[in-house]
Tab-separated table of C-alpha atoms in Angstrom:
chain	number	residue	atom	x	y	z
W	1200	MET	CA	26.991	-49.549	42.261
W	1201	LEU	CA	26.199	-47.948	45.652
W	1202	ILE	CA	29.819	-46.872	45.913
W	1203	ALA	CA	29.810	-45.370	42.344
W	1204	LEU	CA	26.452	-43.676	42.993
W	1205	ALA	CA	27.734	-42.131	46.355
W	1206	ALA	CA	30.875	-40.937	44.566
W	1207	THR	CA	28.784	-39.249	41.966
W	1208	LEU	CA	26.553	-37.644	44.571
W	1209	VAL	CA	29.578	-36.239	46.439
W	1210	SER	CA	31.037	-34.909	43.187
W	1211	THR	CA	27.822	-33.122	42.396
W	1212	LEU	CA	27.632	-31.661	45.838
W	1213	LEU	CA	31.281	-30.412	45.696
W	1214	THR	CA	30.546	-28.868	42.226
W	1215	VAL	CA	27.425	-27.053	43.410
W	1216	SER	CA	29.288	-25.522	46.502
W	1217	VAL	CA	32.604	-24.617	44.821
W	1218	THR	CA	31.642	-23.486	41.182
W	1219	PRO	CA	29.806	-20.251	42.023
W	1220	THR	CA	32.846	-18.900	43.940
W	1221	ALA	CA	35.277	-19.945	41.285
W	1222	ALA	CA	32.997	-18.479	38.601
W	1223	ALA	CA	32.877	-15.181	40.488
W	1224	GLU	CA	36.681	-15.185	40.696
W	1225	ARG	CA	36.867	-15.567	36.858
W	1226	GLN	CA	33.982	-13.290	36.165
W	1227	PRO	CA	34.161	-9.865	37.887
W	1228	LEU	CA	30.816	-8.769	36.074
W	1229	ALA	CA	29.065	-11.009	38.694
W	1230	ARG	CA	30.186	-8.355	41.260
W	1231	ILE	CA	28.802	-5.354	39.221
W	1232	PRO	CA	25.039	-4.778	39.706
W	1233	ASN	CA	22.836	-3.737	36.839
W	1234	PRO	CA	23.848	-0.079	35.999
W	1235	THR	CA	21.390	2.689	36.422
W	1236	THR	CA	21.556	6.431	35.429
W	1237	ALA	CA	22.162	7.381	39.096
W	1238	SER	CA	24.787	4.789	39.739
W	1239	LEU	CA	26.660	5.717	36.624
W	1240	GLU	CA	26.464	9.353	37.235
W	1241	ALA	CA	27.863	9.046	40.839
W	1242	THR	CA	31.501	9.880	41.434
W	1243	ASN	CA	32.327	6.209	42.154
W	1244	GLY	CA	30.995	2.848	41.034
W	1245	PRO	CA	30.279	-0.289	43.162
W	1246	LEU	CA	33.779	-1.740	43.662
W	1247	ALA	CA	36.231	-0.631	46.316
W	1248	THR	CA	39.541	0.453	44.895
W	1249	ALA	CA	43.223	0.953	45.880
W	1250	THR	CA	46.184	2.790	44.273
W	1251	TYR	CA	49.810	1.758	43.444
W	1252	ALA	CA	52.492	4.201	42.312
W	1253	VAL	CA	54.672	2.641	39.651
W	1254	PRO	CA	58.196	2.564	40.985
W	1255	ASN	CA	60.096	2.191	37.680
W	1256	PRO	CA	57.991	3.282	34.676
W	1257	SER	CA	59.237	1.611	31.537
W	1258	GLY	CA	58.716	3.506	28.282
W	1259	TYR	CA	56.832	6.414	29.831
W	1260	GLY	CA	57.354	9.142	32.356
W	1261	SER	CA	55.378	8.258	35.527
W	1262	GLY	CA	52.371	6.149	36.521
W	1263	THR	CA	49.687	5.611	39.109
W	1264	ILE	CA	47.556	2.387	39.007
W	1265	THR	CA	44.040	2.445	40.470
W	1266	TYR	CA	42.465	-1.000	40.733
W	1267	PRO	CA	39.538	-2.926	42.173
W	1268	THR	CA	40.501	-4.599	45.478
W	1269	ALA	CA	38.070	-7.543	44.872
W	1270	GLY	CA	39.407	-10.708	43.447
W	1271	GLY	CA	39.308	-11.625	39.845
W	1272	SER	CA	40.823	-10.094	36.694
W	1273	TYR	CA	39.768	-6.892	34.748
W	1274	PRO	CA	40.340	-5.107	31.628
W	1275	GLY	CA	43.314	-2.625	31.695
W	1276	VAL	CA	42.976	1.055	30.652
W	1277	VAL	CA	45.780	3.564	30.071
W	1278	LEU	CA	45.031	7.234	30.566
W	1279	MET	CA	47.318	9.756	28.595
W	1280	PRO	CA	47.372	13.477	29.202
W	1281	GLY	CA	47.731	16.226	26.600
W	1282	TYR	CA	50.324	18.828	25.783
W	1283	GLN	CA	51.882	20.224	28.909
W	1284	GLY	CA	49.615	17.883	30.902
W	1285	THR	CA	50.331	15.498	33.880
W	1286	GLN	CA	48.493	12.786	35.516
W	1287	GLN	CA	46.270	15.370	37.147
W	1288	ASN	CA	44.589	15.985	33.721
W	1289	LEU	CA	42.607	12.803	33.847
W	1290	GLN	CA	42.805	11.990	37.529
W	1291	TRP	CA	38.992	12.326	37.820
W	1292	LEU	CA	38.515	9.440	35.598
W	1293	ALA	CA	40.842	6.810	37.151
W	1294	PRO	CA	38.936	5.852	40.288
W	1295	ARG	CA	35.656	6.148	38.400
W	1296	LEU	CA	36.750	3.531	35.960
W	1297	ALA	CA	38.461	1.400	38.544
W	1298	SER	CA	35.454	1.343	40.681
W	1299	TRP	CA	33.436	-0.089	37.717
W	1300	GLY	CA	35.864	-2.902	37.212
W	1301	PHE	CA	38.990	-1.732	35.308
W	1302	VAL	CA	42.694	-1.635	36.190
W	1303	VAL	CA	43.641	1.924	35.351
W	1304	LEU	CA	47.050	3.149	34.626
W	1305	ASN	CA	47.211	7.051	34.682
W	1306	VAL	CA	50.548	8.035	33.124
W	1307	GLY	CA	52.705	11.061	32.877
W	1308	THR	CA	54.760	11.502	29.809
W	1309	HIS	CA	58.695	11.695	29.338
W	1310	THR	CA	58.397	15.382	28.836
W	1311	LEU	CA	55.526	17.825	28.921
W	1312	THR	CA	56.027	18.540	25.161
W	1313	ASP	CA	55.999	14.978	23.802
W	1314	ASP	CA	54.170	14.789	20.456
W	1315	PRO	CA	51.141	12.591	19.725
W	1316	ALA	CA	53.339	9.879	18.018
W	1317	SER	CA	55.442	9.661	21.211
W	1318	ARG	CA	52.372	9.543	23.422
W	1319	GLY	CA	50.962	6.609	21.319
W	1320	ARG	CA	54.217	4.719	21.831
W	1321	GLN	CA	53.975	5.542	25.520
W	1322	ILE	CA	50.450	4.194	25.818
W	1323	SER	CA	51.632	0.986	24.276
W	1324	ALA	CA	54.547	0.825	26.603
W	1325	ALA	CA	52.269	1.349	29.633
W	1326	GLY	CA	50.052	-1.386	28.373
W	1327	THR	CA	53.045	-3.617	28.287
W	1328	GLN	CA	54.106	-2.782	31.746
W	1329	LEU	CA	50.499	-3.163	33.076
W	1330	LEU	CA	50.284	-6.807	31.700
W	1331	SER	CA	53.800	-7.551	33.103
W	1332	PHE	CA	52.827	-6.326	36.603
W	1333	SER	CA	49.658	-8.566	36.453
W	1334	SER	CA	52.051	-11.542	35.558
W	1335	ALA	CA	54.566	-10.754	38.363
W	1336	SER	CA	53.992	-12.594	41.607
W	1337	GLY	CA	54.075	-10.328	44.589
W	1338	ASN	CA	53.031	-7.146	42.624
W	1339	PRO	CA	49.820	-5.490	44.105
W	1340	ILE	CA	47.983	-6.082	40.788
W	1341	HIS	CA	49.250	-9.703	40.330
W	1342	GLY	CA	46.541	-11.494	38.460
W	1343	LYS	CA	44.348	-8.436	38.144
W	1344	VAL	CA	44.579	-7.712	34.340
W	1345	ASN	CA	42.719	-10.061	31.974
W	1346	GLY	CA	44.813	-9.185	29.001
W	1347	THR	CA	42.363	-6.889	27.263
W	1348	LEU	CA	43.442	-3.300	26.932
W	1349	GLY	CA	41.839	0.073	26.236
W	1350	ALA	CA	42.963	3.688	26.350
W	1351	ALA	CA	41.724	7.185	26.883
W	1352	GLY	CA	43.546	10.420	26.290
W	1353	HIS	CA	43.141	14.126	26.050
W	1354	SER	CA	44.297	16.471	23.267
W	1355	MET	CA	47.814	15.040	22.012
W	1356	GLY	CA	47.043	12.117	24.444
W	1357	GLY	CA	43.793	11.566	22.446
W	1358	GLY	CA	45.878	11.604	19.244
W	1359	GLY	CA	48.185	9.127	20.888
W	1360	VAL	CA	45.082	6.946	21.616
W	1361	MET	CA	44.281	6.935	17.959
W	1362	ALA	CA	47.869	5.950	17.144
W	1363	ALA	CA	47.710	3.064	19.583
W	1364	LEU	CA	44.442	1.812	18.127
W	1365	ARG	CA	45.946	1.872	14.651
W	1366	ASP	CA	49.351	0.432	15.613
W	1367	ASP	CA	48.844	-1.884	18.602
W	1368	SER	CA	46.458	-4.777	18.182
W	1369	ARG	CA	46.324	-5.333	21.911
W	1370	PHE	CA	44.127	-2.196	22.350
W	1371	LYS	CA	40.569	-3.099	21.730
W	1372	ALA	CA	38.675	0.128	22.405
W	1373	GLY	CA	39.577	3.910	22.739
W	1374	VAL	CA	38.268	7.076	24.020
W	1375	PRO	CA	40.014	10.164	22.425
W	1376	LEU	CA	38.988	13.332	24.257
W	1377	ALA	CA	39.291	16.524	22.157
W	1378	PRO	CA	41.990	14.631	20.208
W	1379	TYR	CA	44.844	16.376	18.424
W	1380	ASN	CA	47.178	14.739	15.843
W	1381	PRO	CA	47.828	16.608	12.571
W	1382	ASN	CA	48.212	15.017	9.136
W	1383	GLN	CA	47.137	11.396	10.142
W	1384	ASN	CA	45.087	8.735	8.556
W	1385	PHE	CA	43.109	6.566	10.899
W	1386	SER	CA	40.601	5.144	8.419
W	1387	GLY	CA	42.125	1.648	9.100
W	1388	VAL	CA	41.062	1.691	12.812
W	1389	THR	CA	38.535	-0.932	13.236
W	1390	ASP	CA	38.217	-0.966	17.176
W	1391	PRO	CA	35.267	0.759	18.891
W	1392	THR	CA	36.068	4.289	19.329
W	1393	PHE	CA	34.282	7.133	21.329
W	1394	PHE	CA	35.296	10.643	20.406
W	1395	MET	CA	34.274	13.363	22.820
W	1396	THR	CA	34.883	16.897	21.667
W	1397	CYS	CA	34.335	20.509	22.922
W	1398	GLN	CA	32.018	22.911	20.988
W	1399	SER	CA	34.283	25.982	21.493
W	1400	ASP	CA	37.694	24.331	21.190
W	1401	PRO	CA	40.179	26.665	19.438
W	1402	VAL	CA	42.986	23.956	19.470
W	1403	ALA	CA	41.396	20.695	18.338
W	1404	HIS	CA	37.889	21.332	17.195
W	1405	GLY	CA	36.031	18.203	16.192
W	1406	ASN	CA	35.508	19.519	12.692
W	1407	THR	CA	39.344	19.523	12.295
W	1408	TYR	CA	40.295	16.145	13.743
W	1409	ALA	CA	37.840	13.851	15.453
W	1410	LEU	CA	34.993	14.246	12.957
W	1411	PRO	CA	36.960	13.527	9.725
W	1412	TRP	CA	38.537	10.501	11.554
W	1413	TYR	CA	35.051	9.281	12.676
W	1414	ASN	CA	33.865	9.571	9.223
W	1415	SER	CA	36.838	7.761	7.697
W	1416	MET	CA	36.486	4.699	10.053
W	1417	SER	CA	34.057	2.725	7.974
W	1418	GLN	CA	34.672	-0.527	9.857
W	1419	ALA	CA	34.498	0.547	13.434
W	1420	GLU	CA	31.686	0.881	15.999
W	1421	LYS	CA	31.651	4.604	16.774
W	1422	LEU	CA	30.314	7.201	19.061
W	1423	TYR	CA	30.670	10.990	18.728
W	1424	ILE	CA	29.615	13.400	21.411
W	1425	GLU	CA	30.332	17.085	21.373
W	1426	VAL	CA	29.685	19.173	24.548
W	1427	PRO	CA	29.859	22.714	25.536
W	1428	GLY	CA	33.152	24.144	26.564
W	1429	ASP	CA	36.727	24.946	25.380
W	1430	HIS	CA	39.720	22.588	24.924
W	1431	LEU	CA	39.712	21.758	28.538
W	1432	CYS	CA	36.349	20.410	28.818
W	1433	PRO	CA	37.520	16.751	29.363
W	1434	MET	CA	39.977	17.577	32.086
W	1435	THR	CA	39.672	17.326	35.893
W	1436	GLY	CA	37.609	20.257	37.144
W	1437	TYR	CA	35.968	21.032	33.830
W	1438	GLY	CA	32.675	20.051	32.172
W	1439	ASN	CA	29.921	17.692	33.414
W	1440	LYS	CA	31.854	14.885	34.937
W	1441	ALA	CA	28.629	12.960	35.900
W	1442	LYS	CA	27.681	12.806	32.310
W	1443	GLN	CA	31.189	12.329	30.859
W	1444	GLY	CA	31.859	9.516	33.358
W	1445	LYS	CA	28.669	7.717	32.557
W	1446	TRP	CA	29.302	7.707	28.841
W	1447	ILE	CA	32.980	6.618	29.242
W	1448	VAL	CA	32.348	3.956	31.737
W	1449	SER	CA	29.427	2.658	29.639
W	1450	PHE	CA	31.533	2.666	26.371
W	1451	PHE	CA	34.473	0.784	28.020
W	1452	SER	CA	32.144	-1.612	29.689
W	1453	ARG	CA	30.310	-2.464	26.462
W	1454	TRP	CA	33.491	-2.983	24.389
W	1455	LEU	CA	36.102	-4.325	26.874
W	1456	TYR	CA	33.675	-6.486	28.729
W	1457	GLY	CA	31.157	-7.028	26.078
W	1458	ASP	CA	28.443	-6.090	28.723
W	1459	THR	CA	25.314	-5.051	26.853
W	1460	ARG	CA	23.708	-3.851	30.089
W	1461	PHE	CA	25.502	-0.594	29.444
W	1462	SER	CA	24.269	-0.267	25.876
W	1463	PRO	CA	21.004	1.642	26.707
W	1464	PHE	CA	23.095	4.625	28.153
W	1465	LEU	CA	24.649	5.169	24.692
W	1466	CYS	CA	22.005	3.829	22.289
W	1467	GLY	CA	18.827	3.136	24.087
W	1468	ALA	CA	16.079	5.025	25.811
W	1469	ALA	CA	18.285	5.929	28.750
W	1470	ARG	CA	20.510	8.146	26.513
W	1471	GLU	CA	17.600	10.274	25.136
W	1472	ALA	CA	17.532	12.868	28.005
W	1473	ASP	CA	21.263	13.437	27.328
W	1474	LYS	CA	21.136	13.384	23.637
W	1475	ASN	CA	18.249	15.869	23.369
W	1476	ASN	CA	19.485	18.260	25.981
W	1477	ALA	CA	21.078	21.111	23.971
W	1478	SER	CA	22.720	22.582	26.963
W	1479	LEU	CA	24.636	19.326	27.503
W	1480	VAL	CA	25.110	17.922	24.026
W	1481	THR	CA	25.763	20.073	20.973
W	1482	ARG	CA	26.307	17.088	18.534
W	1483	TRP	CA	25.668	13.409	18.866
W	1484	GLN	CA	26.569	10.763	16.202
W	1485	ASP	CA	26.824	6.950	16.497
W	1486	THR	CA	26.668	3.585	14.871
W	1487	CYS	CA	23.828	2.277	17.162
W	1488	PRO	CA	22.752	-0.262	17.980
W	1489	LEU	CA	26.048	-1.107	19.809
């Protein structure tokens, strides 16, 4: 009886001392403090990051992975540029997302003129390679990707994001930025989607592409934000990156992690200063509460 009791006591003590560390390894959210407006609008989040240049891209042109250095596994996010674009197009977003707990593969396309359908296929190929790297012992991101994928893209890259959401069930949330993809039907997309468009866009105005897609997606959680600027407004060096970053980080955190701590910045009181600022937002629609 005493031996059994002692064994139980030792087992309990071991559980108490070991479990929190193991849980933290499995649950990176434990490392992410409660978000605030100030922390989400800062250039970088709470986690340290590193980069890894993809040596042999498979199914896409080039790639740089930015990832949290802390242990644990995280959702993967693929970034896709637009027509004539390179990795520089969305370079501003990669470290911002990674520092909030995402493994980000910022890709370059096969050619600068690849159409939206090709970009959608390249998003899928990049997702496949991201998962394979996470499974490969010795790779810098071994064990870093938890199997959940999202994508963000600009212009034709945004059109590619929509194609990936429609055609590749591994992608669970998307952020098409000033998306362009003519003559397409995305009414069957059911994954959470955040459209961000530019008020003075002569190439891919929201009224032509994003808004009709938004209205047709009757089974998806959706967010639509139009901001001042032309077609370049989501790109590196343009627009209000503090606000754009806050919205994108919050959206992916809500839907790739299921972390409701980020919901108020999209649906709650914390969003009101943004939503009601006509110099910042010219149109806002959503399916709140998210």
